[in-house]
Short mmCIF file of C-alpha atoms in Angstrom, two decimals:
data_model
loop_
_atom_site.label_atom_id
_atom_site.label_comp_id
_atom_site.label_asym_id
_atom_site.label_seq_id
_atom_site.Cartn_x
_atom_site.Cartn_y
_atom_site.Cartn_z
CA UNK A 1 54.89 33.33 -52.16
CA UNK A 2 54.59 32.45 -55.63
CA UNK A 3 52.26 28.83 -55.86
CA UNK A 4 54.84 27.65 -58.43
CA UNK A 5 57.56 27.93 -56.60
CA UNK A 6 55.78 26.36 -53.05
CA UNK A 7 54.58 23.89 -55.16
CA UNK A 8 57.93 22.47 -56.58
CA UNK A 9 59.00 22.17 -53.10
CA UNK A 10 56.56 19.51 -52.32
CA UNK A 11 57.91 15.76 -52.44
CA UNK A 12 56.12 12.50 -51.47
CA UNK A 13 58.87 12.46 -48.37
CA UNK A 14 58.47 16.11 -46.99
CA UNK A 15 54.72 16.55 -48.01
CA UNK A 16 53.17 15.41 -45.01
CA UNK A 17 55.95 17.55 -42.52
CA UNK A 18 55.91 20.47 -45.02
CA UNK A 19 53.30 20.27 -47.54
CA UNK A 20 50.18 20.02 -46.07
CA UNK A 21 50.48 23.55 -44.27
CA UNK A 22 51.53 25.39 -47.29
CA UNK A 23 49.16 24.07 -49.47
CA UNK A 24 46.45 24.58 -46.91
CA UNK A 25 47.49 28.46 -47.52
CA UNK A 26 47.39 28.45 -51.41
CA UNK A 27 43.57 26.39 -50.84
CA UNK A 28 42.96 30.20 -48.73
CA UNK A 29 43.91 31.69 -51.66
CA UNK A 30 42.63 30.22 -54.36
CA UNK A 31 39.22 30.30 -52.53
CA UNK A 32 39.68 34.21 -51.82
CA UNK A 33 40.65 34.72 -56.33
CA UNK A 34 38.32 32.34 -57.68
CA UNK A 35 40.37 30.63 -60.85
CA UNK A 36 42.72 33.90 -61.31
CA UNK A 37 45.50 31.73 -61.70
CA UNK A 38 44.09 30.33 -64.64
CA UNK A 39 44.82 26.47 -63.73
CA UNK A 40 41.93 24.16 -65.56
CA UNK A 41 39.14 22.54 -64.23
CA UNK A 42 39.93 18.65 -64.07
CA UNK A 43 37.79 15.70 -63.32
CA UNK A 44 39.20 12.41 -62.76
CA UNK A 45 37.61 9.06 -61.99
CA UNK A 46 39.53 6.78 -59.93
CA UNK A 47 38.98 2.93 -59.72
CA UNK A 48 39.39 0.53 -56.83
CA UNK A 49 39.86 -2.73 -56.01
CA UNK A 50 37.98 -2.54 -52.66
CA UNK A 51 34.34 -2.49 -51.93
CA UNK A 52 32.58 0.65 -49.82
CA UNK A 53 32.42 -1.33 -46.41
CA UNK A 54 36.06 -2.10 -45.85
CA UNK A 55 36.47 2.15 -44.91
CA UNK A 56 39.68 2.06 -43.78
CA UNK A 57 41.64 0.60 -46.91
CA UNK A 58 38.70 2.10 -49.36
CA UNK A 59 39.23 5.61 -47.40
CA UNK A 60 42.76 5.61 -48.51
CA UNK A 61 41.28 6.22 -51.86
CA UNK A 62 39.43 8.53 -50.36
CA UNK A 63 41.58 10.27 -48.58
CA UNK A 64 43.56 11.36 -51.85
CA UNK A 65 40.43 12.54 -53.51
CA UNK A 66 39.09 14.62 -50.58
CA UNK A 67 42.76 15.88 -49.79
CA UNK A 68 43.40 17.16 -53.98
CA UNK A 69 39.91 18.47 -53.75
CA UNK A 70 40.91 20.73 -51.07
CA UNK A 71 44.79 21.40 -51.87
CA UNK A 72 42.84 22.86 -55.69
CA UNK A 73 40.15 24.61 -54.35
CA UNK A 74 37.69 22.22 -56.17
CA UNK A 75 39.97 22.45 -59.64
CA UNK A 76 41.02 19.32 -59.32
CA UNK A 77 38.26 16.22 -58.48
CA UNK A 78 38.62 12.88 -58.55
CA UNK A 79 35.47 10.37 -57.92
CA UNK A 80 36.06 7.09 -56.58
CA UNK A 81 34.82 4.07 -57.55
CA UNK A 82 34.29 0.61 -55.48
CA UNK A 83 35.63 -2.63 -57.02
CA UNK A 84 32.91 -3.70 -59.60
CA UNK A 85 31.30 -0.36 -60.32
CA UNK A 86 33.80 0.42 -63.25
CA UNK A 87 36.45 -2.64 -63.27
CA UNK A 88 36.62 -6.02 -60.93
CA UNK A 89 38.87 -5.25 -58.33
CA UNK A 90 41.59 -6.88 -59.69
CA UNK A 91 41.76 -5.47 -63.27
CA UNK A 92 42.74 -1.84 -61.87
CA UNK A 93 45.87 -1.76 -63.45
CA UNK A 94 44.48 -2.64 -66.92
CA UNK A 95 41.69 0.07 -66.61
CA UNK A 96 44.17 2.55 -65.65
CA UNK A 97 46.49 1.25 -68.69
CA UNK A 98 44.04 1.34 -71.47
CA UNK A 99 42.66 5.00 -69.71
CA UNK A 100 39.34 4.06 -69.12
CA UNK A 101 40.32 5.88 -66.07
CA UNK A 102 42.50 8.39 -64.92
CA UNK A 103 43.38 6.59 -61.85
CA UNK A 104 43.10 3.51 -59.40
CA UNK A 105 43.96 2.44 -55.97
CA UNK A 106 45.31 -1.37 -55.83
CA UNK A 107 47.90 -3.49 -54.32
CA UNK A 108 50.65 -3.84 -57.03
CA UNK A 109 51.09 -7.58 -55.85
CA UNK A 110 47.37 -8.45 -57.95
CA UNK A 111 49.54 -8.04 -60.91
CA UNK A 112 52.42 -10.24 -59.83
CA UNK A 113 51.01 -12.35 -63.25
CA UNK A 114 51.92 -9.66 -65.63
CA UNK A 115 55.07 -9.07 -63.81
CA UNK A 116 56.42 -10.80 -60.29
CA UNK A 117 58.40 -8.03 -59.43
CA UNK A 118 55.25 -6.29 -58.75
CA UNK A 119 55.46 -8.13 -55.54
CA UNK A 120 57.81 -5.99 -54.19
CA UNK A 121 55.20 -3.06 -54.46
CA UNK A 122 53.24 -4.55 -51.25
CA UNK A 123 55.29 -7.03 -49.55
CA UNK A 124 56.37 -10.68 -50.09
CA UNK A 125 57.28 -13.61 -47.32
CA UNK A 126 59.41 -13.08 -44.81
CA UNK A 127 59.42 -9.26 -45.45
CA UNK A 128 59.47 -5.98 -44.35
CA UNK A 129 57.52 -4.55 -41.44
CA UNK A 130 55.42 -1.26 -42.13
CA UNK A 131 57.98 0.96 -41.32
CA UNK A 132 60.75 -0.89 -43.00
CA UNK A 133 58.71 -0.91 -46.29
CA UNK A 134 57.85 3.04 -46.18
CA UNK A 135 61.59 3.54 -45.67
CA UNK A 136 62.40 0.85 -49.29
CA UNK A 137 60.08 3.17 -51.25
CA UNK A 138 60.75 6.50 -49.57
CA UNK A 139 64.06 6.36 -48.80
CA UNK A 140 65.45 2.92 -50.66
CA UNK A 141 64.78 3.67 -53.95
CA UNK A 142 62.08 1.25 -54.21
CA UNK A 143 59.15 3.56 -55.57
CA UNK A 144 61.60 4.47 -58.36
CA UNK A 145 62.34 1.28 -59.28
CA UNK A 146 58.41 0.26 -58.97
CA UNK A 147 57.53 3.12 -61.04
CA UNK A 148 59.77 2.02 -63.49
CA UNK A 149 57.90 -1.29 -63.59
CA UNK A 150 54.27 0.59 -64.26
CA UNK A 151 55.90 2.65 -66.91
CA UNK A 152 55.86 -0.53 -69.05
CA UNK A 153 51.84 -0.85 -68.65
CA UNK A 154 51.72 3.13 -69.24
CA UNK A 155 51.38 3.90 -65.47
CA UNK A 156 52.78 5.84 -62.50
CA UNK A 157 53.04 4.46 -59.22
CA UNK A 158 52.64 6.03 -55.48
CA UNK A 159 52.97 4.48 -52.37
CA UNK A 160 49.49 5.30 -51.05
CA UNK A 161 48.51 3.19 -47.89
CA UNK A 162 49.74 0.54 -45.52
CA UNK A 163 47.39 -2.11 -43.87
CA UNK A 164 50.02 -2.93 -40.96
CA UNK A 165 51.18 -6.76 -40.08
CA UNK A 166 48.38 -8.67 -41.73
CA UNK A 167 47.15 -12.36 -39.83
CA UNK A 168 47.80 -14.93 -41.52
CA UNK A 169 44.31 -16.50 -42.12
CA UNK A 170 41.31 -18.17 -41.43
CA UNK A 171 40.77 -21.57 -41.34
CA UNK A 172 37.47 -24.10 -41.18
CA UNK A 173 39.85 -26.30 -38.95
CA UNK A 174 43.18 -26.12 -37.08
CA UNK A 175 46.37 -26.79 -39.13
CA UNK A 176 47.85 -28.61 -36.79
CA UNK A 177 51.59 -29.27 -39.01
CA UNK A 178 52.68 -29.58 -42.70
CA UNK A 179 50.66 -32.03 -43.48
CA UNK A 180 47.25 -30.52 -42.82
CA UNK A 181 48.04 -27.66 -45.74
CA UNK A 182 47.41 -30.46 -48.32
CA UNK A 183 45.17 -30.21 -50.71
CA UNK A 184 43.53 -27.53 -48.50
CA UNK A 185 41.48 -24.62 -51.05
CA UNK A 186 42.78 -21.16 -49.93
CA UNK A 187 42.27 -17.49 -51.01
CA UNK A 188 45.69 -15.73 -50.56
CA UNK A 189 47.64 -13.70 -53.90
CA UNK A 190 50.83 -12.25 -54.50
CA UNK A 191 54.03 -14.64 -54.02
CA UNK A 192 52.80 -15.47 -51.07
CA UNK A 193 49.88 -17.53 -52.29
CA UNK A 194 52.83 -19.14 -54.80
CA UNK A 195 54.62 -19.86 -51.50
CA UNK A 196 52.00 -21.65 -50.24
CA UNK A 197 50.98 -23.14 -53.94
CA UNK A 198 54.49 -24.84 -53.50
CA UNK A 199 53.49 -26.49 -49.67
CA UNK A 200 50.31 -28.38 -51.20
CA UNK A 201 47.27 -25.64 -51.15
CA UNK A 202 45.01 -25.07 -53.84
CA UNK A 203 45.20 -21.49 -53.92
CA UNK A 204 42.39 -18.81 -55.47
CA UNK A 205 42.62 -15.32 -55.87
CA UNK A 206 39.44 -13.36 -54.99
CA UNK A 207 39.27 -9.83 -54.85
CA UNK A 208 37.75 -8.76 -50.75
CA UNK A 209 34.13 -8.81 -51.62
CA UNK A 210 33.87 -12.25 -52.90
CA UNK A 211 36.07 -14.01 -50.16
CA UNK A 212 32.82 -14.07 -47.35
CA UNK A 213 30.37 -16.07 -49.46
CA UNK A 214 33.57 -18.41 -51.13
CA UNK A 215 34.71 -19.42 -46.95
CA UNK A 216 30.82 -19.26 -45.74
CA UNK A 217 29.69 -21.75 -48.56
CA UNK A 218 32.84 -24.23 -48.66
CA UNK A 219 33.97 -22.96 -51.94
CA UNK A 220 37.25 -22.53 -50.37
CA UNK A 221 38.49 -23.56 -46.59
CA UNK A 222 41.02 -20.82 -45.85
CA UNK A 223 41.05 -17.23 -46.16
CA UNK A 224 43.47 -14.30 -45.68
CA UNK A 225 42.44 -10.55 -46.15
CA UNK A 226 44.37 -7.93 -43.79
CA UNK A 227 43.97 -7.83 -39.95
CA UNK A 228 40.82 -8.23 -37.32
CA UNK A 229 39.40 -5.05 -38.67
CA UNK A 230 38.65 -5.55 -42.20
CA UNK A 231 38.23 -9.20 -41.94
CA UNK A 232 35.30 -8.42 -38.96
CA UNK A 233 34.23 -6.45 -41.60
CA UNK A 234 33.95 -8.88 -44.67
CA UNK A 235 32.04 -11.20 -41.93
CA UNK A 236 35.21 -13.89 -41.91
CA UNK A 237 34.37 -14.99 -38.25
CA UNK A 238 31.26 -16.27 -38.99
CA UNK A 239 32.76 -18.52 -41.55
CA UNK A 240 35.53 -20.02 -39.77
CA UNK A 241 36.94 -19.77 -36.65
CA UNK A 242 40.66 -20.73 -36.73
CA UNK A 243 42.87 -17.42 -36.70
CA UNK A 244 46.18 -17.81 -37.47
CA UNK A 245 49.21 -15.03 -37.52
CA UNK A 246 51.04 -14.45 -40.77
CA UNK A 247 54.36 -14.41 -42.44
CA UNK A 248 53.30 -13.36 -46.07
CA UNK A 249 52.74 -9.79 -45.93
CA UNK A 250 54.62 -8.17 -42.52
CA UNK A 251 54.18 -4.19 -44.05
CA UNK A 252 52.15 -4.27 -46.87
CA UNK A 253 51.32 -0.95 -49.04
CA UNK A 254 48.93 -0.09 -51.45
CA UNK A 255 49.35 1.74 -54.77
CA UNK A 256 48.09 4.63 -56.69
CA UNK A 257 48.23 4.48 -60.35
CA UNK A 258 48.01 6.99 -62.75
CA UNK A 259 47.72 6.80 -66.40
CA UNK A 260 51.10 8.40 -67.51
CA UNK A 261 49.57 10.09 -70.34
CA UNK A 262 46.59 11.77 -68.26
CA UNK A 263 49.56 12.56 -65.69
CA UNK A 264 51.48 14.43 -68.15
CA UNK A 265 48.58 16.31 -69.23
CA UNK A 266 48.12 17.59 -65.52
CA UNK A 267 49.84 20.91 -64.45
CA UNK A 268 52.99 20.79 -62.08
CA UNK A 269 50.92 22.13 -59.34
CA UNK A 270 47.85 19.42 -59.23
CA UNK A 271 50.57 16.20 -59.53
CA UNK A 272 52.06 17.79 -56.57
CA UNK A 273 49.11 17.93 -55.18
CA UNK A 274 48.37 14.42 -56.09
CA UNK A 275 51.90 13.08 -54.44
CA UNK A 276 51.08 15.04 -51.24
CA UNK A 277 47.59 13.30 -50.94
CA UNK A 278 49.10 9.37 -51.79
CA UNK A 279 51.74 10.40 -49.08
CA UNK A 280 48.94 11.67 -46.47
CA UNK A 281 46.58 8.27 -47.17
CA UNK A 282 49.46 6.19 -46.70
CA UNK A 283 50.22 7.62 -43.70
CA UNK A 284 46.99 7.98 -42.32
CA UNK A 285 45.66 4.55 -43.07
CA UNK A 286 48.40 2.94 -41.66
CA UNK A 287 47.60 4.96 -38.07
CA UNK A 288 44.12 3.77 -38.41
CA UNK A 289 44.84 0.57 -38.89
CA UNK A 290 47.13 0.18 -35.52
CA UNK A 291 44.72 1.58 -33.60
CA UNK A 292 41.28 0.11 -35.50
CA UNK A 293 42.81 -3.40 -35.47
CA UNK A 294 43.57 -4.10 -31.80
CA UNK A 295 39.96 -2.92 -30.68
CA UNK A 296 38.53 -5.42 -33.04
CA UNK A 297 40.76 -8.15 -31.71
CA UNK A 298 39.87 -7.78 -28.50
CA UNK A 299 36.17 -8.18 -30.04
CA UNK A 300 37.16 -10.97 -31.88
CA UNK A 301 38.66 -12.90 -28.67
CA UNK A 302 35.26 -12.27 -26.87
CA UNK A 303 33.75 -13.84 -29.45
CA UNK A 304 35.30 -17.19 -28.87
CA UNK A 305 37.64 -16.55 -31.84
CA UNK A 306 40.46 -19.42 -31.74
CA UNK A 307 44.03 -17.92 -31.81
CA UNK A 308 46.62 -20.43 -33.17
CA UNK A 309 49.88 -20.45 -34.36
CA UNK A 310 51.59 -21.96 -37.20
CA UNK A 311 54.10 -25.13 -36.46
CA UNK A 312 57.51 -24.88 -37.14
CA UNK A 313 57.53 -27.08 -39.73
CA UNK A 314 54.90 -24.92 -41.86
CA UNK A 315 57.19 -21.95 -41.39
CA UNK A 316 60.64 -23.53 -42.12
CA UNK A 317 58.83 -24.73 -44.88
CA UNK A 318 57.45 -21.88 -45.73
CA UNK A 319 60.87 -19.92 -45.62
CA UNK A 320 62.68 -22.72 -47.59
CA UNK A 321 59.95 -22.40 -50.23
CA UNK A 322 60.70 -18.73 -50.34
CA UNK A 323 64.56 -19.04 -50.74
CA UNK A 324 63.26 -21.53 -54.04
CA UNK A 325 60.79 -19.20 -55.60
CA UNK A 326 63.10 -16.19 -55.42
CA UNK A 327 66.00 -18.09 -56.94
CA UNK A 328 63.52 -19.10 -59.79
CA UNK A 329 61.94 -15.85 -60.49
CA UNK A 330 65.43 -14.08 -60.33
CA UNK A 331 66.54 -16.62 -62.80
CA UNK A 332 63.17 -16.06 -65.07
CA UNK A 333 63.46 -12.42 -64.83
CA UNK A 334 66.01 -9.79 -65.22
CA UNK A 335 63.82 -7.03 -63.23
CA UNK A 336 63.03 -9.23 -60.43
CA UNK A 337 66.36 -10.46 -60.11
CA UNK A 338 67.68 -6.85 -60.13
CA UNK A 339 64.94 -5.35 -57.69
CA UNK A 340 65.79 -8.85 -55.29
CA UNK A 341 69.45 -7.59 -54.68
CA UNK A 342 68.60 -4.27 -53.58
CA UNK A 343 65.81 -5.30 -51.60
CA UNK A 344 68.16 -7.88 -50.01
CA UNK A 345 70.65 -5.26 -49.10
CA UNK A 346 68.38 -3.07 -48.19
CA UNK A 347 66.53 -5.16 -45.63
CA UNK A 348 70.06 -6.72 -44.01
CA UNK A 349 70.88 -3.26 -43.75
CA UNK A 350 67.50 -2.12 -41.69
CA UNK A 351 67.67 -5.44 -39.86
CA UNK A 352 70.85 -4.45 -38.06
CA UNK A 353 69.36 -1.34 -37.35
CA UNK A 354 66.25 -2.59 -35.90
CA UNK A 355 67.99 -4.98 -33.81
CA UNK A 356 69.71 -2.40 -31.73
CA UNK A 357 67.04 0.61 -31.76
CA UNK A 358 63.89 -1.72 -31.79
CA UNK A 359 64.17 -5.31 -30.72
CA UNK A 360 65.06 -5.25 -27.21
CA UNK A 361 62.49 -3.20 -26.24
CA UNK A 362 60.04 -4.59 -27.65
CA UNK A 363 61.05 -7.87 -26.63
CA UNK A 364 61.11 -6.99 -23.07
CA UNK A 365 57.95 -5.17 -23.11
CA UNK A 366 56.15 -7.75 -24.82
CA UNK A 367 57.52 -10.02 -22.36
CA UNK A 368 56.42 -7.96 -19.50
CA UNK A 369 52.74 -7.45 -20.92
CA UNK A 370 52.48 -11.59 -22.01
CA UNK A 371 53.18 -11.83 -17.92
CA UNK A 372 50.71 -9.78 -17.10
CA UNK A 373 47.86 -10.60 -19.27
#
């Protein structure tokens, strides 16, 4: 089998089923006739927006460079880099634009600034669960229409991890209604931090390094990251003790980007080795994450760790201020009120599907399992 032709096969939906096999095969090959097929030698450095410890969401950026390193039979290397060792974690997408490097791994909702319908990259309030978002960029057109967005800043996209349901926060003391949000100094981006903006909080944007020290030493009272994992991690129970569920992020994925013009200087058989690996990491991470965070709760819980819930009033509030912000930004923006109405459609659509295959299950067995515990 010609590696061309396998090669051309390979799709960020059927690489994981179909791929991986196949190009385990050509790595055989290439290892048994050297650089015979006369592909070059490429290094790449990728930039992150993550530091070392958190190894689940940094190992999705591993996980591509190990994978491509493998699928090329060392051709093809990429190096990664933690946030602050090339770029600050949140100025991926400009390093990546102006090709200081080749590549990055991000959350495309960092750059909701430079345009909000970045957003929809990673997930915004009241949103779609895990599965429901692989299935908008898979299967929903939504990686096409966020790579269309990148194009503008001179980058490809690639749906390239998934943290899961994120929590909704930590908090130095209880938030007992709508009322106790005021004036209240949080760390929480994307439009969900404008959500909350809108319900009183001072809201800051700190990339996952910097959010310990900013909680621990009252720079801020609040805190959001991703789930009991990362946020044991990052040392956010010994700052506050106040968990909360969330609402903002229900499915959120990460992003590879690739500088267009270093992509189109790549052979057809490395980029599809580069879409295979962003499919496996996004995968991968998000089975990690299931299992990782639910052994860390149950640390967490031992620990004394107060589980709360927000009122009512903070979430109709919360939803209400949604409904306003979208209405504004589709108004603003031509692309975000365009990628809105297919996203809409696209989530009534999986809604009434999840209500039969999903819901009732789950709501009986969660039911059953509350009873028991």
């Amino acid at each position: 089998m010609q590696r061309r032709q396998l090669l051309r096969t390979s799709g960020q939906a059927l690489a994981a089923a179909a791929g991986a096999g196949a190009l385990s095969a050509c790595t055989i090959r290439r290892a048994e006739t050297g650089r015979s097929s006369g592909l070059p030698q490429v290094r790449w450095r990728m930039a992150t927006s993550w530091p070392v410890s958190l190894d689940t969401i940094y190992g999705g950026a591993e996980t591509i460079c190990e994978q491509v390193k493998v699928m090329s039979g060392g051709g093809f290397t990429i190096e990664p880099f933690a946030a602050g060792e090339i770029v600050p974690g949140l100025e991926v997408l400009d390093a990546v634009q102006a090709g200081s490097v080749e590549c990055g791994h991000t959350a495309s909702y960092y750059y909701v600034g430079k345009n909000p319908a970045f957003a929809f990259g990673t997930a915004v309030p009241f949103g779609l669960t895990a599965q429901q978002q692989n299935a908008w960029l898979y299967q929903g057109g939504g990686n096409e229409a966020m790579d269309a967005l990148f194009a503008d800043f001179g980058a490809k996209s690639f749906p390239a991890g998934n943290t899961g349901g994120q929590l909704g926060g930590w908090f130095k003391r209880p938030v007992d209604n709508l009322a106790s949000l005021k004036g209240l100094k949080m760390r929480i981006p994307g439009l969900g931090g404008k959500v909350m903006a809108s319900l009183g909080v001072n809201v800051q944007v700190l990339p996952g390094g910097e959010i310990y020290l900013a909680l621990e030493r009252g720079a801020i009272d609040a805190a959001e990251f991703t789930g009991p994992y990362d946020d044991e991690k990052l040392g956010l129970p010994k700052a506050a003790k106040y968990y909360y569920p969330g609402w903002w992020e229900p499915g959120p994925s990460l992003t590879a980007l690739v500088n267009r013009s270093a992509w189109d200087k790549l052979p057809e058989e490395y980029q599809a080795m580069f879409s295979t690996a962003c499919y496996q990491a996004n995968m991968g991470m998000l089975s990690k994450y299931e299992q990782r965070n639910s052994e860390a709760l149950l640390r967490l819980r031992r620990q004394g760790i107060k589980l709360e819930a927000y009122s009512n009033d903070i979430l109709e509030a919360a939803k209400e201020a949604t409904g306003v912000l979208f209405a504004d930004l589709a108004a603003d923006d031509a692309n975000f009120r365009d990628l809105l109405e297919r996203w809409r459609l696209f989530q009534k659509e999986t809604l009434n599907w999840n209500r039969i295959n999903e819901l009732p299950l789950a709501t009986f067995n969660t039911s059953i399992e509350g009873a028991a515990g």
